[in-house]
Short mmCIF file of N, CA and C in Angstrom, two decimals:
data_model
loop_
_atom_site.label_atom_id
_atom_site.label_comp_id
_atom_site.label_asym_id
_atom_site.label_seq_id
_atom_site.Cartn_x
_atom_site.Cartn_y
_atom_site.Cartn_z
N PHE A 1 -8.22 182.45 -26.73
CA PHE A 1 -7.28 183.66 -26.22
C PHE A 1 -6.34 182.97 -25.18
N GLY A 2 -5.10 183.43 -25.10
CA GLY A 2 -4.16 182.91 -24.35
C GLY A 2 -4.01 183.55 -22.90
N GLY A 3 -4.72 184.59 -22.74
CA GLY A 3 -4.63 185.37 -21.48
C GLY A 3 -5.30 186.72 -21.55
N GLU A 4 -5.01 187.52 -20.67
CA GLU A 4 -5.58 188.87 -20.52
C GLU A 4 -4.53 189.82 -20.15
N VAL A 5 -4.72 191.07 -20.66
CA VAL A 5 -3.89 192.19 -20.46
C VAL A 5 -4.80 193.37 -19.90
N THR A 6 -4.32 193.85 -18.72
CA THR A 6 -5.05 195.16 -18.12
C THR A 6 -4.11 196.19 -18.17
N ASP A 7 -4.38 197.36 -18.79
CA ASP A 7 -3.48 198.47 -18.93
C ASP A 7 -3.86 199.45 -17.79
N TYR A 8 -2.97 199.91 -17.07
CA TYR A 8 -3.18 200.85 -16.01
C TYR A 8 -2.43 202.21 -16.47
N HIS A 9 -2.53 203.20 -15.52
CA HIS A 9 -1.96 204.47 -15.73
C HIS A 9 -0.42 204.50 -15.89
N LEU A 10 0.09 205.30 -16.72
CA LEU A 10 1.55 205.41 -16.99
C LEU A 10 2.23 204.11 -17.52
N GLY A 11 1.45 203.45 -18.25
CA GLY A 11 2.03 202.26 -19.05
C GLY A 11 2.24 200.97 -18.13
N LEU A 12 1.68 200.88 -16.87
CA LEU A 12 1.69 199.70 -16.02
C LEU A 12 0.69 198.71 -16.63
N LYS A 13 1.16 197.46 -16.77
CA LYS A 13 0.21 196.46 -17.24
C LYS A 13 0.24 195.20 -16.37
N PHE A 14 -0.83 194.59 -16.17
CA PHE A 14 -1.05 193.38 -15.57
C PHE A 14 -1.38 192.26 -16.58
N VAL A 15 -0.59 191.23 -16.68
CA VAL A 15 -0.66 190.30 -17.77
C VAL A 15 -0.84 188.93 -17.09
N THR A 16 -1.89 188.13 -17.53
CA THR A 16 -2.20 186.80 -17.08
C THR A 16 -2.06 185.84 -18.25
N PHE A 17 -1.59 184.62 -18.02
CA PHE A 17 -1.51 183.67 -19.03
C PHE A 17 -2.35 182.48 -18.68
N HIS A 18 -3.29 182.13 -19.38
CA HIS A 18 -4.28 181.08 -18.92
C HIS A 18 -3.53 179.72 -18.97
N GLY A 19 -3.78 178.94 -17.90
CA GLY A 19 -3.40 177.49 -17.95
C GLY A 19 -1.86 177.46 -17.55
N SER A 20 -1.27 178.47 -16.94
CA SER A 20 0.16 178.35 -16.68
C SER A 20 0.53 178.51 -15.21
N GLY A 21 -0.25 178.96 -14.37
CA GLY A 21 0.12 179.14 -12.90
C GLY A 21 1.29 180.05 -12.86
N HIS A 22 2.26 179.84 -12.04
CA HIS A 22 3.50 180.59 -11.99
C HIS A 22 4.61 180.23 -12.85
N MET A 23 4.36 179.23 -13.71
CA MET A 23 5.45 178.68 -14.47
C MET A 23 5.29 178.90 -15.99
N VAL A 24 5.00 180.11 -16.36
CA VAL A 24 4.71 180.42 -17.75
C VAL A 24 5.60 179.78 -18.72
N PRO A 25 6.96 180.02 -18.60
CA PRO A 25 7.85 179.46 -19.61
C PRO A 25 7.80 177.96 -19.70
N GLN A 26 7.55 177.25 -18.59
CA GLN A 26 7.46 175.83 -18.65
C GLN A 26 6.21 175.34 -19.23
N LEU A 27 5.04 175.96 -18.78
CA LEU A 27 3.78 175.44 -19.20
C LEU A 27 3.11 175.99 -20.39
N GLN A 28 3.58 177.24 -20.63
CA GLN A 28 3.00 177.93 -21.90
C GLN A 28 4.18 178.57 -22.61
N PRO A 29 5.23 177.80 -23.17
CA PRO A 29 6.22 178.40 -23.74
C PRO A 29 6.08 179.26 -24.94
N GLN A 30 5.16 178.83 -25.85
CA GLN A 30 4.81 179.78 -26.98
C GLN A 30 4.25 181.05 -26.51
N SER A 31 3.31 181.12 -25.54
CA SER A 31 2.74 182.41 -25.05
C SER A 31 3.91 183.16 -24.29
N ALA A 32 4.91 182.55 -23.61
CA ALA A 32 5.87 183.31 -23.06
C ALA A 32 6.81 183.92 -24.12
N LEU A 33 7.16 183.15 -25.12
CA LEU A 33 7.89 183.72 -26.13
C LEU A 33 7.28 184.83 -26.90
N HIS A 34 5.96 184.70 -27.16
CA HIS A 34 5.22 185.75 -27.90
C HIS A 34 5.25 187.02 -26.96
N PHE A 35 5.02 186.83 -25.62
CA PHE A 35 4.92 188.02 -24.74
C PHE A 35 6.41 188.68 -24.73
N LEU A 36 7.36 187.88 -24.61
CA LEU A 36 8.85 188.47 -24.58
C LEU A 36 9.13 189.21 -25.85
N HIS A 37 8.79 188.70 -26.88
CA HIS A 37 9.01 189.45 -28.27
C HIS A 37 8.25 190.65 -28.23
N LYS A 38 6.92 190.68 -27.85
CA LYS A 38 6.25 192.01 -27.83
C LYS A 38 6.72 192.92 -26.91
N PHE A 39 7.10 192.45 -25.71
CA PHE A 39 7.68 193.35 -24.63
C PHE A 39 8.97 194.00 -25.00
N ILE A 40 9.91 193.20 -25.55
CA ILE A 40 11.25 193.71 -25.95
C ILE A 40 11.09 194.67 -27.11
N SER A 41 10.22 194.35 -28.06
CA SER A 41 10.13 195.31 -29.29
C SER A 41 9.08 196.40 -28.96
N GLU A 42 8.53 196.47 -27.70
CA GLU A 42 7.73 197.65 -27.36
C GLU A 42 6.42 197.69 -28.17
N GLN A 43 5.94 196.49 -28.55
CA GLN A 43 4.68 196.47 -29.26
C GLN A 43 3.56 196.25 -28.29
N ASP A 44 2.25 196.60 -28.61
CA ASP A 44 1.20 196.47 -27.84
C ASP A 44 0.94 194.95 -27.63
N LEU A 45 0.60 194.53 -26.30
CA LEU A 45 0.43 193.21 -25.99
C LEU A 45 -0.83 192.56 -26.63
N SER A 46 -1.81 193.48 -26.70
CA SER A 46 -3.10 193.13 -27.36
C SER A 46 -3.76 194.25 -28.08
N PRO A 47 -4.61 194.05 -28.99
CA PRO A 47 -5.23 195.23 -29.59
C PRO A 47 -6.06 196.07 -28.62
N LEU A 48 -5.96 197.34 -28.72
CA LEU A 48 -6.68 198.23 -27.75
C LEU A 48 -8.15 198.26 -28.24
N LEU A 49 -8.92 198.41 -27.15
CA LEU A 49 -10.46 198.69 -27.37
C LEU A 49 -10.61 200.19 -27.50
N PRO A 50 -11.79 200.55 -28.14
CA PRO A 50 -12.10 201.93 -28.21
C PRO A 50 -12.22 202.54 -26.81
N LEU A 51 -12.02 203.81 -26.56
CA LEU A 51 -12.28 204.57 -25.36
C LEU A 51 -13.80 204.57 -24.99
N ASN A 52 -14.11 204.56 -23.71
CA ASN A 52 -15.50 204.61 -23.26
C ASN A 52 -16.23 205.81 -23.90
N GLU A 53 -15.49 207.05 -24.15
CA GLU A 53 -16.25 208.02 -24.74
C GLU A 53 -16.66 207.73 -26.23
N THR A 54 -15.82 206.96 -26.87
CA THR A 54 -16.18 206.51 -28.21
C THR A 54 -17.27 205.43 -28.20
N LEU A 55 -17.26 204.53 -27.31
CA LEU A 55 -18.15 203.37 -27.28
C LEU A 55 -19.64 203.99 -27.04
N VAL A 56 -19.80 204.92 -26.10
CA VAL A 56 -21.05 205.49 -25.89
C VAL A 56 -21.73 206.16 -27.08
N LYS A 57 -20.98 206.67 -27.94
CA LYS A 57 -21.47 207.31 -29.11
C LYS A 57 -21.76 206.52 -30.22
N MET A 58 -21.31 205.23 -30.19
CA MET A 58 -21.64 204.26 -31.34
C MET A 58 -22.92 203.81 -31.38
N THR A 59 -23.40 203.59 -32.60
CA THR A 59 -24.77 202.95 -32.77
C THR A 59 -24.45 201.45 -32.58
N LYS A 60 -25.53 200.57 -32.51
CA LYS A 60 -25.44 199.24 -32.25
C LYS A 60 -24.60 198.59 -33.34
N ALA A 61 -24.92 199.00 -34.68
CA ALA A 61 -24.14 198.40 -35.77
C ALA A 61 -22.65 198.81 -35.83
N GLU A 62 -22.40 200.09 -35.44
CA GLU A 62 -20.95 200.44 -35.33
C GLU A 62 -20.25 199.68 -34.22
N PHE A 63 -21.02 199.52 -33.16
CA PHE A 63 -20.30 198.66 -32.04
C PHE A 63 -20.03 197.30 -32.45
N GLU A 64 -21.10 196.64 -33.14
CA GLU A 64 -20.79 195.30 -33.46
C GLU A 64 -19.68 195.17 -34.55
N HIS A 65 -19.59 196.12 -35.43
CA HIS A 65 -18.42 196.12 -36.35
C HIS A 65 -17.10 196.25 -35.60
N ALA A 66 -17.04 197.23 -34.66
CA ALA A 66 -15.91 197.44 -33.91
C ALA A 66 -15.40 196.27 -33.00
N ASP A 67 -16.45 195.54 -32.53
CA ASP A 67 -16.27 194.30 -31.80
C ASP A 67 -15.72 193.23 -32.61
N ARG A 68 -16.32 193.01 -33.89
CA ARG A 68 -15.81 192.07 -34.70
C ARG A 68 -14.30 192.28 -35.16
N MET A 69 -14.06 193.49 -35.50
CA MET A 69 -12.67 193.88 -35.96
C MET A 69 -11.72 193.63 -34.75
N TRP A 70 -12.09 193.91 -33.53
CA TRP A 70 -11.22 193.69 -32.42
C TRP A 70 -10.97 192.17 -32.10
N ILE A 71 -12.01 191.41 -32.27
CA ILE A 71 -11.95 189.95 -32.11
C ILE A 71 -11.00 189.42 -33.15
N GLU A 72 -11.12 189.68 -34.44
CA GLU A 72 -10.23 189.34 -35.52
C GLU A 72 -8.87 189.61 -35.23
N ALA A 73 -8.59 190.83 -34.81
CA ALA A 73 -7.19 191.33 -34.59
C ALA A 73 -6.66 190.50 -33.41
N ALA A 74 -7.42 190.21 -32.39
CA ALA A 74 -6.93 189.61 -31.13
C ALA A 74 -6.73 188.05 -31.42
N MET A 75 -7.41 187.54 -32.45
CA MET A 75 -7.17 186.11 -32.62
C MET A 75 -6.08 185.71 -33.77
N GLN A 76 -5.40 186.77 -34.21
CA GLN A 76 -4.37 186.57 -35.10
C GLN A 76 -3.23 185.78 -34.43
N PRO A 77 -2.61 184.77 -35.14
CA PRO A 77 -1.62 183.96 -34.54
C PRO A 77 -0.39 184.83 -34.17
N PRO A 78 0.35 184.44 -33.21
CA PRO A 78 1.58 185.21 -32.84
C PRO A 78 2.46 185.26 -34.01
N SER A 79 3.12 186.49 -34.24
CA SER A 79 4.08 186.65 -35.29
C SER A 79 5.43 186.79 -34.55
N LEU A 80 6.32 185.97 -34.78
CA LEU A 80 7.75 186.02 -34.13
C LEU A 80 8.85 186.30 -35.07
N ASN A 81 8.51 187.19 -36.03
CA ASN A 81 9.58 187.53 -37.00
C ASN A 81 10.66 188.40 -36.39
#
């Protein structure tokens, strides 16, 4: 994974890029381009996890399936179409 996204209230997001320090475009150019493309086109920066209310109602098998599906979606290569 290239970083982390934390979503806050009213659409505020905190984004980190692993291995870049404060120079994201210089040290992680592909991640920077992917982020800008997603940001400008108003796409989600990462797949959303189920809500806590949903998670607590899941069986272990349902949780493991949801977890696998999220990991597969998160590991998709960036699409810069």
